[in-house]
PDB file of C-alpha atoms in Angstrom:
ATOM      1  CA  UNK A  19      42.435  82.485  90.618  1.00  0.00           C
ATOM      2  CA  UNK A  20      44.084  79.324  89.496  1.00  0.00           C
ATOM      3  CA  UNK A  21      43.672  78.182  85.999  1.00  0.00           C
ATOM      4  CA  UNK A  22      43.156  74.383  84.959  1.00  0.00           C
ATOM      5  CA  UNK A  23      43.588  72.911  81.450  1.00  0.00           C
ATOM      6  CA  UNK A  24      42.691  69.668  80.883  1.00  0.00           C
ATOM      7  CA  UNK A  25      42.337  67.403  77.433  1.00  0.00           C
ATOM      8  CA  UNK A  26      41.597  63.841  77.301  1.00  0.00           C
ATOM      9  CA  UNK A  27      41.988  61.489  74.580  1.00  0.00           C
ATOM     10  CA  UNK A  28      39.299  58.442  74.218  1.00  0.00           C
ATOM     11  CA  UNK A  29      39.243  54.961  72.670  1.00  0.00           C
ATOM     12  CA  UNK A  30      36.438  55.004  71.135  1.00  0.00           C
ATOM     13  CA  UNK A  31      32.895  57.174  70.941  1.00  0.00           C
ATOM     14  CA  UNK A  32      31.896  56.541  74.422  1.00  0.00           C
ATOM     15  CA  UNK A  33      33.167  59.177  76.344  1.00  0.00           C
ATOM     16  CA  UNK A  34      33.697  57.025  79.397  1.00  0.00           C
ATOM     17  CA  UNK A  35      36.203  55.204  77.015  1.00  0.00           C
ATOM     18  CA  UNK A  36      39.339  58.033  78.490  1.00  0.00           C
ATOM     19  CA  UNK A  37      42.573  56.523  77.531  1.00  0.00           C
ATOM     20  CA  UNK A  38      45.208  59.531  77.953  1.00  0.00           C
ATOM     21  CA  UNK A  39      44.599  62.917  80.029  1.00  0.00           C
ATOM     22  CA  UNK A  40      46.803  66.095  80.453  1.00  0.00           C
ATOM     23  CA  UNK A  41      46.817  69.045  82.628  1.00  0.00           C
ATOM     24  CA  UNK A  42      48.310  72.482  82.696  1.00  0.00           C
ATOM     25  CA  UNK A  43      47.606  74.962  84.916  1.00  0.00           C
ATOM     26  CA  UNK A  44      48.060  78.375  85.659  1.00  0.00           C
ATOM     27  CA  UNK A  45      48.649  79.627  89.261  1.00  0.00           C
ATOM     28  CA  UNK A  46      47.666  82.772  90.696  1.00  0.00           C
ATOM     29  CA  UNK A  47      50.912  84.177  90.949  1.00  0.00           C
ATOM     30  CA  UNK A  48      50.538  83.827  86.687  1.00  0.00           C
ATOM     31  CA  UNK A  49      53.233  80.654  86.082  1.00  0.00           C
ATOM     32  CA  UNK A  50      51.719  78.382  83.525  1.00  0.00           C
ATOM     33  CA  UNK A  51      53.370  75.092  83.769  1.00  0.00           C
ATOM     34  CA  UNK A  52      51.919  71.522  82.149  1.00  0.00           C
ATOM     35  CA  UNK A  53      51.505  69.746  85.388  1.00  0.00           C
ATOM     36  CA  UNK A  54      49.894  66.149  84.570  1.00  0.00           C
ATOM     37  CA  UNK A  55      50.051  63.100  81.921  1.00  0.00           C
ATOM     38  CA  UNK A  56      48.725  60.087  82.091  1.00  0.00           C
ATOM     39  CA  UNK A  57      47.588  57.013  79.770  1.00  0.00           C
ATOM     40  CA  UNK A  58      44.325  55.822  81.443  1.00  0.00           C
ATOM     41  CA  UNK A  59      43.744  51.986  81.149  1.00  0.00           C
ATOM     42  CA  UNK A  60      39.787  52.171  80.199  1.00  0.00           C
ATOM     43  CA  UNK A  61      37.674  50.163  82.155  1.00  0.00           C
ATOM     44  CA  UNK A  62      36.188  46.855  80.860  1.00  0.00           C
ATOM     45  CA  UNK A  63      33.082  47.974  79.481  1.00  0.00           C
ATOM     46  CA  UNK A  64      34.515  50.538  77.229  1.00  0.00           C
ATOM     47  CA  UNK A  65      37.846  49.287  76.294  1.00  0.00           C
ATOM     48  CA  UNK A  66      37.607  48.869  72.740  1.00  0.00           C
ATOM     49  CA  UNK A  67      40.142  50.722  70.824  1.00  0.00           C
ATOM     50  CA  UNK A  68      38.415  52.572  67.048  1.00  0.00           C
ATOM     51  CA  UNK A  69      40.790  52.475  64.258  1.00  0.00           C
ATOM     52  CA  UNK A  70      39.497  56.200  63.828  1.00  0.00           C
ATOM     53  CA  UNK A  71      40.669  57.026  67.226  1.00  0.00           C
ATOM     54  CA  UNK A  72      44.003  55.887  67.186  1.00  0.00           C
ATOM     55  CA  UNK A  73      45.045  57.357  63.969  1.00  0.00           C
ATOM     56  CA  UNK A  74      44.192  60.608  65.359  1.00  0.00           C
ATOM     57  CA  UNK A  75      45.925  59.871  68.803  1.00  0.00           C
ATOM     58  CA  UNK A  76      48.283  57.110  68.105  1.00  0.00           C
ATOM     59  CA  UNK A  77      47.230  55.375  71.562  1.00  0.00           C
ATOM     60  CA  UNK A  78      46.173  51.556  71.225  1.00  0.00           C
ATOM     61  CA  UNK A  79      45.568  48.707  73.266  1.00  0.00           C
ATOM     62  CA  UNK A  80      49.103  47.961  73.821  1.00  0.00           C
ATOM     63  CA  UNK A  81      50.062  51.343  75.273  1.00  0.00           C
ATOM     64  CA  UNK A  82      47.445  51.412  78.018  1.00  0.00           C
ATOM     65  CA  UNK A  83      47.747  47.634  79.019  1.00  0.00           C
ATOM     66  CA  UNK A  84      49.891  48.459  82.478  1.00  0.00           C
ATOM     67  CA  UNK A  85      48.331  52.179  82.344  1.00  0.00           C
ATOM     68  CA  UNK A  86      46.431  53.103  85.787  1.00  0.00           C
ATOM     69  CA  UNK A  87      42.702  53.324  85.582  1.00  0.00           C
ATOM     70  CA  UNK A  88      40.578  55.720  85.688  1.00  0.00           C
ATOM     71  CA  UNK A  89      39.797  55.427  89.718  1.00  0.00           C
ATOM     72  CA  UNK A  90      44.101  55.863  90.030  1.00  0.00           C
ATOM     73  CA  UNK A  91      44.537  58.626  87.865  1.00  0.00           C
ATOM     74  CA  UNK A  92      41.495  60.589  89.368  1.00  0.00           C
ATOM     75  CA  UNK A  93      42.874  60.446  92.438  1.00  0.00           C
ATOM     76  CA  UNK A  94      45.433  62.140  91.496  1.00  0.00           C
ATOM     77  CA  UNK A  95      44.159  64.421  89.252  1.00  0.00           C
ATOM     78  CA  UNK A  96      41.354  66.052  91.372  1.00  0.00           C
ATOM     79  CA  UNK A  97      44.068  68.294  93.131  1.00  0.00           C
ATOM     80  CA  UNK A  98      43.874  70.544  89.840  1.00  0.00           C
ATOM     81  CA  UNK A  99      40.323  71.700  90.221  1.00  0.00           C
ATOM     82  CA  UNK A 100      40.508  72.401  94.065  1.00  0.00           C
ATOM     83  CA  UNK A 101      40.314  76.548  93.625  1.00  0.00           C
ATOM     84  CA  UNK A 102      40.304  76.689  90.277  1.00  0.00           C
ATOM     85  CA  UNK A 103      38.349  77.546  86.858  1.00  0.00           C
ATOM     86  CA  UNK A 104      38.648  74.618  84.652  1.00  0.00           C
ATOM     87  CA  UNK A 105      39.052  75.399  80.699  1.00  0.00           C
ATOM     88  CA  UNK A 106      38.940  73.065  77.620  1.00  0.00           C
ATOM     89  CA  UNK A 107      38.945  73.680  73.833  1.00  0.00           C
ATOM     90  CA  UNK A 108      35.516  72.172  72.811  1.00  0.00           C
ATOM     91  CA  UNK A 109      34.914  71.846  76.716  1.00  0.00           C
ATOM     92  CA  UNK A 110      31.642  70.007  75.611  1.00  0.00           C
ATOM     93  CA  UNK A 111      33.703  66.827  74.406  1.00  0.00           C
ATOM     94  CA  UNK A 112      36.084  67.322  77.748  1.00  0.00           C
ATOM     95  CA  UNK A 113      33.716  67.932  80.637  1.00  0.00           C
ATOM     96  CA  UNK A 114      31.415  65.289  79.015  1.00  0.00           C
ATOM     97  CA  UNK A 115      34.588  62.731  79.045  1.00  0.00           C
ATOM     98  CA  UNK A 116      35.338  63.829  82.415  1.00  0.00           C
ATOM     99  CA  UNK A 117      31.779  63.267  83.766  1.00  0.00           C
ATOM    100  CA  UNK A 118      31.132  59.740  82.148  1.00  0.00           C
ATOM    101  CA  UNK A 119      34.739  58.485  83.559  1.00  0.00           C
ATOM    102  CA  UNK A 120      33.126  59.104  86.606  1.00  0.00           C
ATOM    103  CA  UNK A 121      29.881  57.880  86.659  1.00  0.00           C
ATOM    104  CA  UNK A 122      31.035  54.857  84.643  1.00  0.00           C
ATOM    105  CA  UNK A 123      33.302  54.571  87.733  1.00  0.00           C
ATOM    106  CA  UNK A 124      31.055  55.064  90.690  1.00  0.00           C
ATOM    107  CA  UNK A 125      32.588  58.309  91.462  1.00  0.00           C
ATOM    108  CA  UNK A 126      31.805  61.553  92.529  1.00  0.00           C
ATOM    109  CA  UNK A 127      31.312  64.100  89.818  1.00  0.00           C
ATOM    110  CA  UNK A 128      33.348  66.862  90.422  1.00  0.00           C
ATOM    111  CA  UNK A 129      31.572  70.240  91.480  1.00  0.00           C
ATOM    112  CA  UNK A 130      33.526  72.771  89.078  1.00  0.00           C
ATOM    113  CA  UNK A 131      33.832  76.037  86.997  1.00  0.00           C
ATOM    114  CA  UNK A 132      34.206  75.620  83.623  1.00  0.00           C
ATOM    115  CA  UNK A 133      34.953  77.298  80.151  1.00  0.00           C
ATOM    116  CA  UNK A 134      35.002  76.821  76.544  1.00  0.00           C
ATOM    117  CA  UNK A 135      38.185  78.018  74.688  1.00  0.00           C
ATOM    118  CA  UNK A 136      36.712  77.584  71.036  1.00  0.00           C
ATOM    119  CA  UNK A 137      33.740  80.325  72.389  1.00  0.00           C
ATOM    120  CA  UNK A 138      36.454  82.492  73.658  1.00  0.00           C
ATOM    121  CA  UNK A 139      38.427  82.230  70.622  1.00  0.00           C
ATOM    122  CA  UNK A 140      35.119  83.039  68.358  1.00  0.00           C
ATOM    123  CA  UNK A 141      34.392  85.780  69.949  1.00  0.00           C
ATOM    124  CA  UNK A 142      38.163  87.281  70.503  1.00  0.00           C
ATOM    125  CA  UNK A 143      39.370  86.110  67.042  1.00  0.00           C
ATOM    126  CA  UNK A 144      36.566  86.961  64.639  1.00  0.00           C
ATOM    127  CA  UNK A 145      39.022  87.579  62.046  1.00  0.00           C
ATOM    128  CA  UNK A 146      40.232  83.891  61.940  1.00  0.00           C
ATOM    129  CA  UNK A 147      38.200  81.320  59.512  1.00  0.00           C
ATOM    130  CA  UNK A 148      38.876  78.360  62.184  1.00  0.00           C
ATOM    131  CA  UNK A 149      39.267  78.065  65.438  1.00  0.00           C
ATOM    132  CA  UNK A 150      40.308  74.458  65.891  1.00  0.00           C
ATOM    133  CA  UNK A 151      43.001  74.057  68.513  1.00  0.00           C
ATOM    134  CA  UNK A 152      45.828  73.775  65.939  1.00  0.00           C
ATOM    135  CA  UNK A 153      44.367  76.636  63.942  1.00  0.00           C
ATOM    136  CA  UNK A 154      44.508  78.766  67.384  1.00  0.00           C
ATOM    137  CA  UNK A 155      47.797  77.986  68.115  1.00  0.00           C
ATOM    138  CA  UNK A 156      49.393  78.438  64.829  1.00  0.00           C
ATOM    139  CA  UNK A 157      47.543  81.899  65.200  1.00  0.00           C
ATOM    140  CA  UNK A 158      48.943  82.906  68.548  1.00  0.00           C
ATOM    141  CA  UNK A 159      52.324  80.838  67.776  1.00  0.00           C
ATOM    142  CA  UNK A 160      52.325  78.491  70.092  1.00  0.00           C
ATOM    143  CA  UNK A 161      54.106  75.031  69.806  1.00  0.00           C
ATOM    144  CA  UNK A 162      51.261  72.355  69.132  1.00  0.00           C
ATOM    145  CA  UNK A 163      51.755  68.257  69.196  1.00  0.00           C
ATOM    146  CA  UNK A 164      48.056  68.323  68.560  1.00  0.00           C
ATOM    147  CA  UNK A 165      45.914  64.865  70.044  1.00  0.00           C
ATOM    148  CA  UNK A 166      48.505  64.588  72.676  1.00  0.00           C
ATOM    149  CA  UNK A 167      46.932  65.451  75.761  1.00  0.00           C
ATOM    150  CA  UNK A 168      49.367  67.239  77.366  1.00  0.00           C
ATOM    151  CA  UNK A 169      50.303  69.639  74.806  1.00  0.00           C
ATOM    152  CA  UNK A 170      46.767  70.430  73.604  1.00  0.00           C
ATOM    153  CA  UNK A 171      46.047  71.242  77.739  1.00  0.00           C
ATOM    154  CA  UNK A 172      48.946  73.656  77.659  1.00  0.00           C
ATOM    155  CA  UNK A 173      47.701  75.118  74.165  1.00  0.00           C
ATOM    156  CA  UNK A 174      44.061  75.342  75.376  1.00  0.00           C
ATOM    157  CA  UNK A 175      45.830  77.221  78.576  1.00  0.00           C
ATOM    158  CA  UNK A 176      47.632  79.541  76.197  1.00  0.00           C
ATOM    159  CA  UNK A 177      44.634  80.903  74.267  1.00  0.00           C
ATOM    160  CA  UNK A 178      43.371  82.006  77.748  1.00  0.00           C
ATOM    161  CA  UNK A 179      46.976  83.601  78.626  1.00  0.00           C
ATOM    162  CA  UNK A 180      47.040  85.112  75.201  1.00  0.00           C
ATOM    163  CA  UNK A 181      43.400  86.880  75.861  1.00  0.00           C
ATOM    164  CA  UNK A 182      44.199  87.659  78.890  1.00  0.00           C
ATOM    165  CA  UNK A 183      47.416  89.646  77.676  1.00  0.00           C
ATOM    166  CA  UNK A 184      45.434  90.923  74.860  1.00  0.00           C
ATOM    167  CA  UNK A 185      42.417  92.345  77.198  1.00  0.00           C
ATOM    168  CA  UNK A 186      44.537  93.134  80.459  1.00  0.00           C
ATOM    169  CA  UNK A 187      42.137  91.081  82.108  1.00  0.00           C
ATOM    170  CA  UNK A 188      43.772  88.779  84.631  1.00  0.00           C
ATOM    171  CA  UNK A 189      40.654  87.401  86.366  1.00  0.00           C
ATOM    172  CA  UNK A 190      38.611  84.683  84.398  1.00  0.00           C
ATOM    173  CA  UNK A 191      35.483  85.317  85.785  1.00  0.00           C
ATOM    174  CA  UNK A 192      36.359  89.423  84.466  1.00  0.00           C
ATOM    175  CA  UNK A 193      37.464  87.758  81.361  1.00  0.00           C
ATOM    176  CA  UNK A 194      34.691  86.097  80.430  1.00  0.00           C
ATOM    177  CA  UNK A 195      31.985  88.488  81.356  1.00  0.00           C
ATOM    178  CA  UNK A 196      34.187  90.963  79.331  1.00  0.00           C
ATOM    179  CA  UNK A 197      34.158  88.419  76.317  1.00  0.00           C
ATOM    180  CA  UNK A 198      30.585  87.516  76.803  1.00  0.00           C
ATOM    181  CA  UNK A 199      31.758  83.579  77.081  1.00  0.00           C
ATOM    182  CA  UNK A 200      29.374  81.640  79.796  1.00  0.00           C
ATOM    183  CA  UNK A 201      31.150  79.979  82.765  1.00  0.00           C
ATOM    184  CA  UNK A 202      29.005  76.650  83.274  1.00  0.00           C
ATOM    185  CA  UNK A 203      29.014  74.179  86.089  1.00  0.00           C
ATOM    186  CA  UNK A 204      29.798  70.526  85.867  1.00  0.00           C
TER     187      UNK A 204
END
């Protein structure tokens, strides 16, 4: 079964307030590739920019004046969670992001399988302290640009790659019954 990271990046502390978005997937024939970035342009009613959040992203105002909007970059997007398990590290923050995009937008919450990566790193890792995204791959040796979308999709994806070599469980349903992490529903 396909595989879908995703990480966005917000303006501010609304979580309709998504101003960058990356995707990497994993297919079922087992190539992991980072498939999608975008800066998102966030719509009017959330388009403040926090000092806080940009000097953990670097993204401001400027950067996302010609971006596409939410509506434009869903559209393209959505073809990442047909047949697929979705994963994000702290999926709370992510699926929460993606949900209020959408309903800040008018559209459609997306019906979808999801994961948490921090819970599967907890309970694989035990030995490590942290379990931060960076921390994890540091760990697992992984190359990090952490708060860039993109990268932190494809290092989210890795953790699941690197249980999944660890285990020799290839199926993430299998996985996470075997790892006791719950798959939720958006």
């Amino acid at each position: 079964m396909k595989i879908t990271a995703i990480d966005f990046e917000t303006a501010n502390g609304n979580p309709a307030s998504v101003c960058a978005v990356g995707i990497s997937v994993m297919e079922d024939d087992g190539s992991v590739e980072e498939k999608y970035y975008s800066l998102i342009r966030p719509e009017g009613n959330v388009s403040w920019f926090a000092p806080g959040n940009i000097a953990i992203h670097h993204i401001t105002p400027q950067d996302v004046a010609d971006a596409p909007d939410f509506r434009q970059v869903y559209s393209e997007m959505k073809q990442y969670f047909q047949d697929a398990v979705v994963v994000a590290h702290n999926a709370r923050f992510d699926m929460g992001c993606l949900r209020a995009a959408c309903l800040n937008t008018g559209i459609p919450v997306p019906d979808l399988d999801f994961f948490d990566t921090v819970e599967l790193s907890r309970r694989v890792f035990r030995n490590l302290d942290h379990h931060r995204l960076n921390d994890m791959c540091d760990y697992l040796g992984v190359e990090l640009t952490h708060h860039n979308a993109l990268s932190d999709s494809y290092g989210c994806l890795m953790i699941v790659v690197s249980v999944m070599n660890l285990s020799g469980i290839y199926d993430p349903f299998e996985l996470c019954s075997s790892c006791n992490v719950r798959i939720r529903q958006l």
